[in-house]
Short mmCIF file of C-alpha atoms and ligand atoms in Angstrom, two decimals:
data_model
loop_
_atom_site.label_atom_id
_atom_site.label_comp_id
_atom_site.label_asym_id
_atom_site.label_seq_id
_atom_site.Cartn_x
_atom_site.Cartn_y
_atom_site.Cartn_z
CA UNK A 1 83.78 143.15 53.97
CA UNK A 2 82.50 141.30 57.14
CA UNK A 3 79.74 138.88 56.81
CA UNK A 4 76.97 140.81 58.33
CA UNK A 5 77.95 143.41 55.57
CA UNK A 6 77.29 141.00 53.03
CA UNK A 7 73.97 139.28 54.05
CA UNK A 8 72.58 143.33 54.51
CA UNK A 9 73.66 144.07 50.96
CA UNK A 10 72.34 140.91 49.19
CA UNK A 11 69.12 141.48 51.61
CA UNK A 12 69.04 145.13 50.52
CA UNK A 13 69.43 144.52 46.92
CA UNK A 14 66.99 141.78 46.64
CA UNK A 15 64.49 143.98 48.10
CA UNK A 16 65.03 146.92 46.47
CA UNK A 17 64.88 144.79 42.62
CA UNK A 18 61.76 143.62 43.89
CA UNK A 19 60.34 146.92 44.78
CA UNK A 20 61.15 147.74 41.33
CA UNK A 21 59.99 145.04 39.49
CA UNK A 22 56.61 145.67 41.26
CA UNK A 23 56.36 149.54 40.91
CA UNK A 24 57.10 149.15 37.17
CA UNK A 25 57.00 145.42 36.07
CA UNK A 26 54.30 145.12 37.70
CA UNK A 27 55.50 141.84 39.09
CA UNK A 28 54.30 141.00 42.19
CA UNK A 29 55.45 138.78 44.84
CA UNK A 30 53.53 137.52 47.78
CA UNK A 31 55.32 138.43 51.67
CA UNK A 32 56.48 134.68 51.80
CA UNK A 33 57.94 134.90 48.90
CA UNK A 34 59.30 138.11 49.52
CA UNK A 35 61.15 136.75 52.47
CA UNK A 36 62.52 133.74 50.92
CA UNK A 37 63.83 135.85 47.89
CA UNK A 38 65.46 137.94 50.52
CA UNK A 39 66.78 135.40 52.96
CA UNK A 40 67.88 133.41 50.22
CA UNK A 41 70.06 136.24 48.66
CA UNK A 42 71.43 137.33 52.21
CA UNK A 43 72.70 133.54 52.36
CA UNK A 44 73.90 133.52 48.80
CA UNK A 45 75.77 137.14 49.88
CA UNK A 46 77.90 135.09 52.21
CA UNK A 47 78.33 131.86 50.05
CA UNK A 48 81.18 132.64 47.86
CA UNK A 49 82.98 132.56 51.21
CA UNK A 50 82.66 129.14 52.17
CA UNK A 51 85.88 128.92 50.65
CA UNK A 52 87.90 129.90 53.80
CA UNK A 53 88.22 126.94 55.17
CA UNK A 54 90.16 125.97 58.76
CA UNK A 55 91.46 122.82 60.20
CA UNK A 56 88.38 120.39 60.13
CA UNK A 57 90.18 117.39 62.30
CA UNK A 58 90.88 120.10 65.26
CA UNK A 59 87.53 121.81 64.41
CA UNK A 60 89.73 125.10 64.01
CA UNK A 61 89.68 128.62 62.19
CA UNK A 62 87.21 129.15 59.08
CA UNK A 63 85.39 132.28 58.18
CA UNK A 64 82.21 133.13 60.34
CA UNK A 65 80.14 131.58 57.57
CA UNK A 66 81.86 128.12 57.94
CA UNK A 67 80.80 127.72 60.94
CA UNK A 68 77.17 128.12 60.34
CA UNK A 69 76.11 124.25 60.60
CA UNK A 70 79.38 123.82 63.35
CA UNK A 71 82.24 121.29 61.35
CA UNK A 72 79.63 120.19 59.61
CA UNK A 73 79.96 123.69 57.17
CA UNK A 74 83.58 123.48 58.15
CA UNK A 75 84.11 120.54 56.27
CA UNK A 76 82.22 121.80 53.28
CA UNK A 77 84.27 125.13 52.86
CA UNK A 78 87.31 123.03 53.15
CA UNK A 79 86.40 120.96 50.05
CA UNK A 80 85.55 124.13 48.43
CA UNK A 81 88.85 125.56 49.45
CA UNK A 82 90.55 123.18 47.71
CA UNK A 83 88.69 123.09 44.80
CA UNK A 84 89.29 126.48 43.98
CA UNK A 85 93.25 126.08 44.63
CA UNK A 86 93.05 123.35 42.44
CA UNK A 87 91.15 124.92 39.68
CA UNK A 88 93.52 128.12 40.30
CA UNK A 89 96.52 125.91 39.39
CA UNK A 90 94.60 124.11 36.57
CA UNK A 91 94.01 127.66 35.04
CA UNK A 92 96.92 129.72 35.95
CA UNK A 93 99.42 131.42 33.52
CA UNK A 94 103.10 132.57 34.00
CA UNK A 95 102.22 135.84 35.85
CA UNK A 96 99.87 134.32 38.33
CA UNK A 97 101.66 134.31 41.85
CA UNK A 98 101.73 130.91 43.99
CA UNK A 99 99.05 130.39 46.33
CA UNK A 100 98.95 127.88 49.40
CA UNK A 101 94.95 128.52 49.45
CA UNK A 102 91.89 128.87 47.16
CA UNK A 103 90.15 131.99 49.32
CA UNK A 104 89.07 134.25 46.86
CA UNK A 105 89.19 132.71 44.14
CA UNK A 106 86.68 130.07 41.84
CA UNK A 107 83.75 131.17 43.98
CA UNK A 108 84.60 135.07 43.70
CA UNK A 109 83.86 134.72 39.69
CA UNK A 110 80.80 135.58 37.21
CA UNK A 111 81.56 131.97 36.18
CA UNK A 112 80.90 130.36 39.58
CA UNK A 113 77.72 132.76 40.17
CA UNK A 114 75.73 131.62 37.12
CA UNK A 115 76.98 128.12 37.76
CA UNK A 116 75.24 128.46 41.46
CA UNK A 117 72.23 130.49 40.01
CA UNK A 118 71.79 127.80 37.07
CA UNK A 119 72.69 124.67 39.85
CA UNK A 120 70.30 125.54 42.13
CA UNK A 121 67.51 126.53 39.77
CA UNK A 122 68.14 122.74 38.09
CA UNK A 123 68.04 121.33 41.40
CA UNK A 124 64.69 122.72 42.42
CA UNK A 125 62.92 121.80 39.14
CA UNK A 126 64.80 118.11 38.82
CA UNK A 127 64.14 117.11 42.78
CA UNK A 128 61.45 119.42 42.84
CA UNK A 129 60.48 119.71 46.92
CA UNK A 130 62.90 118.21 48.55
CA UNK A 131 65.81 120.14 46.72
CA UNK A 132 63.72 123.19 47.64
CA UNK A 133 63.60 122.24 51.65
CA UNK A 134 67.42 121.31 51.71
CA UNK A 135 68.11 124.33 50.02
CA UNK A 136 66.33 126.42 52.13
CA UNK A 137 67.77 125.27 55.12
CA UNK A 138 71.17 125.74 53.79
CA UNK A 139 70.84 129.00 53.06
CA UNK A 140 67.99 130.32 55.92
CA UNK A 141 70.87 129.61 58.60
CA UNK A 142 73.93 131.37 56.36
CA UNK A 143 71.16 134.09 56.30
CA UNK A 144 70.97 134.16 60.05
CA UNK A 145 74.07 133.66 60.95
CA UNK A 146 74.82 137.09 58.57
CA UNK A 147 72.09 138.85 59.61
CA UNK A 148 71.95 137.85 63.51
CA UNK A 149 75.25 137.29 63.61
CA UNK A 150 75.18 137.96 67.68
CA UNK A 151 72.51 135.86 68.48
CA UNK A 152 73.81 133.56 66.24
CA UNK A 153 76.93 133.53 67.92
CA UNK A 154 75.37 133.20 71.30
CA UNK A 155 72.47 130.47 70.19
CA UNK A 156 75.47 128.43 68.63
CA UNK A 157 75.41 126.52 65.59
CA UNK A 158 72.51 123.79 67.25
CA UNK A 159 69.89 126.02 67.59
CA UNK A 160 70.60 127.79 64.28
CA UNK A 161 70.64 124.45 62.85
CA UNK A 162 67.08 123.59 64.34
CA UNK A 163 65.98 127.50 63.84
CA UNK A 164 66.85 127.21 60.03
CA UNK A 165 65.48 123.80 59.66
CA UNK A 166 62.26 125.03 61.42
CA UNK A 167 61.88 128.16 58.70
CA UNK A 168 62.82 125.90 55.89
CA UNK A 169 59.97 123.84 56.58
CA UNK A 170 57.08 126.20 57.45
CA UNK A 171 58.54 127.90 53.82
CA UNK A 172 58.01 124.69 51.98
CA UNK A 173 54.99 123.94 53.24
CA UNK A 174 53.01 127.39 52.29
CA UNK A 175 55.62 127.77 49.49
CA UNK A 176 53.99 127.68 45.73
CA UNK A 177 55.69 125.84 43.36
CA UNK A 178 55.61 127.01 40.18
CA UNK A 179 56.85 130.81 40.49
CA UNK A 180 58.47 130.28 43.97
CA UNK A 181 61.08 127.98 42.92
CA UNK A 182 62.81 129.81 39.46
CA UNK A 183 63.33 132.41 42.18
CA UNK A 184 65.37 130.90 44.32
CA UNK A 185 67.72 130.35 41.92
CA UNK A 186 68.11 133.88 41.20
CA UNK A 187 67.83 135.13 44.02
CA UNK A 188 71.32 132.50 45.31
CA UNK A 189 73.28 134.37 41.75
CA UNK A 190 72.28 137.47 42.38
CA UNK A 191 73.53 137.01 46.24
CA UNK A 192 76.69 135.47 44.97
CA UNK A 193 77.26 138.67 42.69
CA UNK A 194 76.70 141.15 45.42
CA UNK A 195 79.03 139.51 47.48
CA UNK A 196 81.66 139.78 44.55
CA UNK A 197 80.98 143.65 44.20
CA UNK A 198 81.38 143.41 48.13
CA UNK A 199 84.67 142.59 48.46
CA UNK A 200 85.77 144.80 44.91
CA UNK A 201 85.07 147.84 47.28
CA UNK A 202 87.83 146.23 49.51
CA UNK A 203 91.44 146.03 49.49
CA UNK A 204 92.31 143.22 48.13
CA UNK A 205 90.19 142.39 45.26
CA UNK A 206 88.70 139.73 43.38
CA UNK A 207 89.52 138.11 40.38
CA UNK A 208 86.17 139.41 38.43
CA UNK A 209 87.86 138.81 35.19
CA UNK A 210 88.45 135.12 35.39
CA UNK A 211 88.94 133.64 32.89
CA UNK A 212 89.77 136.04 30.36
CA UNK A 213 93.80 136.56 30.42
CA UNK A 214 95.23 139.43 30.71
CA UNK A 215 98.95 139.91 30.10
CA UNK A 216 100.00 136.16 31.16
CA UNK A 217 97.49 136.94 33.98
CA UNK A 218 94.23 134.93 34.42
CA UNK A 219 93.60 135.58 38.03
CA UNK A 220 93.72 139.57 37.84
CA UNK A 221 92.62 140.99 40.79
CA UNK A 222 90.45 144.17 40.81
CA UNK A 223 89.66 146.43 43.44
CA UNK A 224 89.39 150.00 43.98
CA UNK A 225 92.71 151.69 44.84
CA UNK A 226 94.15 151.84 48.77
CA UNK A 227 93.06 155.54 49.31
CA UNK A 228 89.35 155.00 48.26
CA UNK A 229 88.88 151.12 49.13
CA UNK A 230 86.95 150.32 51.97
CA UNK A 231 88.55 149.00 55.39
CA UNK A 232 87.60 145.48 56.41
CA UNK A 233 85.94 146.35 60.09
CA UNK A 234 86.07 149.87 60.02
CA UNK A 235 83.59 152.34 60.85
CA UNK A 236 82.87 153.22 57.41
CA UNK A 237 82.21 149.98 57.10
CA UNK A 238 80.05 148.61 60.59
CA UNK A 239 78.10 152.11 60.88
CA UNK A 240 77.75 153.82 57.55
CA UNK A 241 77.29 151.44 54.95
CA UNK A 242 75.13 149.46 57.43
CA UNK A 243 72.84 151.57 58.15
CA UNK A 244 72.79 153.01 54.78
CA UNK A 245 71.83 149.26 53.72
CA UNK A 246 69.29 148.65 56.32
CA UNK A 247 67.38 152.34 55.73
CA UNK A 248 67.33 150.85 51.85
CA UNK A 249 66.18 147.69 52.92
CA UNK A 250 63.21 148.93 55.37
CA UNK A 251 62.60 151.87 53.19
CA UNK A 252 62.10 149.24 49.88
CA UNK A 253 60.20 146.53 52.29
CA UNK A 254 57.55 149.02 53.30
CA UNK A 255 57.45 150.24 49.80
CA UNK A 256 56.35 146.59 48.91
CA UNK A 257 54.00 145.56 51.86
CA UNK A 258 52.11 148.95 52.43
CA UNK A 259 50.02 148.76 49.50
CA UNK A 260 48.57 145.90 50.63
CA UNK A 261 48.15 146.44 53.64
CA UNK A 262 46.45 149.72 53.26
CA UNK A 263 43.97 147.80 50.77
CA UNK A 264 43.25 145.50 53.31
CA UNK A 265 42.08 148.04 55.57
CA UNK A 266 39.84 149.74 52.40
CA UNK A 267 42.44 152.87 53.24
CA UNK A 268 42.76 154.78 49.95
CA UNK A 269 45.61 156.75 49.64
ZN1 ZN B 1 84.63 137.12 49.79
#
């Protein structure tokens, strides 16, 4: 799946549990933290692939997502890169092919995403604010750049930069601290998962089963089978599940902000 693809579906989904949580949880969430929950998941959608990395010294190649922050985020997904080949050859068995690079690997695992959802909630209540800010940032500008990705690509990494630090801010500062921050941490696993079931409905797979071996296998890769797996780019892809993503996400955001609204205006329904 493309990166806007991902953002939408770990937008969609965040909304959607929320919706549910509030219609029969009863757990309700105020609109800021609404949109952080949401913008952080849409950013987490696209993290596991910071781990496509491109030639950092000639400021080459990388996914979309790597170039969020310019080589700044280039440089990161290269480190990542490598850690993943690395812990792919630390972990592989006889049946495991060679690799040359660590894309879709370490980061496309349930491992990884409650290591990120348990990271960043430990971050937020160990540095408390200023975890919470940098954060933010980080993942308000993957979130654009996913979501926007034209303007994004037109605005250029500076002002998506200055845009995310700008939202990362005004968040923090209206932001409240006890139940905001537990939620960002779920919110960045949950995004990382979605992402995983993303690219399962592709081609080529992910290794969902790491590490459990399977027949001198660790890295399995599972996917749904060529004549029912997705297309990377095609129009099943870029105008169906799209829009089928954005109608859930509108359809579950007005499902949480109408209710309040309407109260506001005394409008009994
Ligand atoms: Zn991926």
């Amino acid at each position: 799946m493309m990166g806007p693809s991902h953002a939408l579906s770990g937008a969609a989904v965040w909304l959607t549990g929320s919706w549910a949580l509030d219609q029969f949880a009863d757990y309700h969430q105020t609109p800021l933290a609404l949109a952080v929950g949401t913008a952080v998941c849409a950013g987490g959608a696209l993290f596991p692939d910071l781990d496509l990395s491109g030639k950092v010294t000639r400021n080459q190649g990388g996914a979309t997502v790597a170039r969020t922050f310019g080589v700044f985020s280039l440089f990161v997904a290269e480190v990542m890169e490598k850690i993943s080949l690395g812990v792919y050859y630390a972990t592989k068995l006889s049946k495991d092919p060679r690799r040359n690079n660590g894309h879709r690997t370490l980061t496309h695992t349930i491992p990884f995403t409650v290591l990120v959802g348990w990271g960043t909630t430990a971050l937020c209540a160990h540095y408390g604010k200023w975890a919470v800010v940098g954060i933010l940032f980080f993942m308000i500008g993957l979130a654009l750049r996913g979501l926007f990705d034209e303007w994004a690509e037109r605005a250029g990494w500076v002002v998506v930069t200055l845009v995310s630090a700008a939202a990362a801010w005004f968040t923090f500062a209206n932001l409240p601290g006890d139940r905001g921050y537990p939620m960002i941490g779920l919110a960045m696993g949950v995004g990382c998962f979605v992402h995983i079931l993303g690219d399962m409905i592709t081609r080529a797979g992910v290794p969902i089963l790491w590490p459990i071996p399977i027949r001198r296998r660790m890295w399995t890769m599972v996917g749904l089978p060529n004549k029912i797996a997705l297309r990377t780019g095609s129009k099943a892809e870029t105008v169906v599940l799209r829009a089928a993503l954005t109608v859930l996400a509108v359809l579950a955001a007005v499902g949480l902000v109408a209710p309040s609204v309407l109260q506001r205006f005394d409008i009994q329904v």
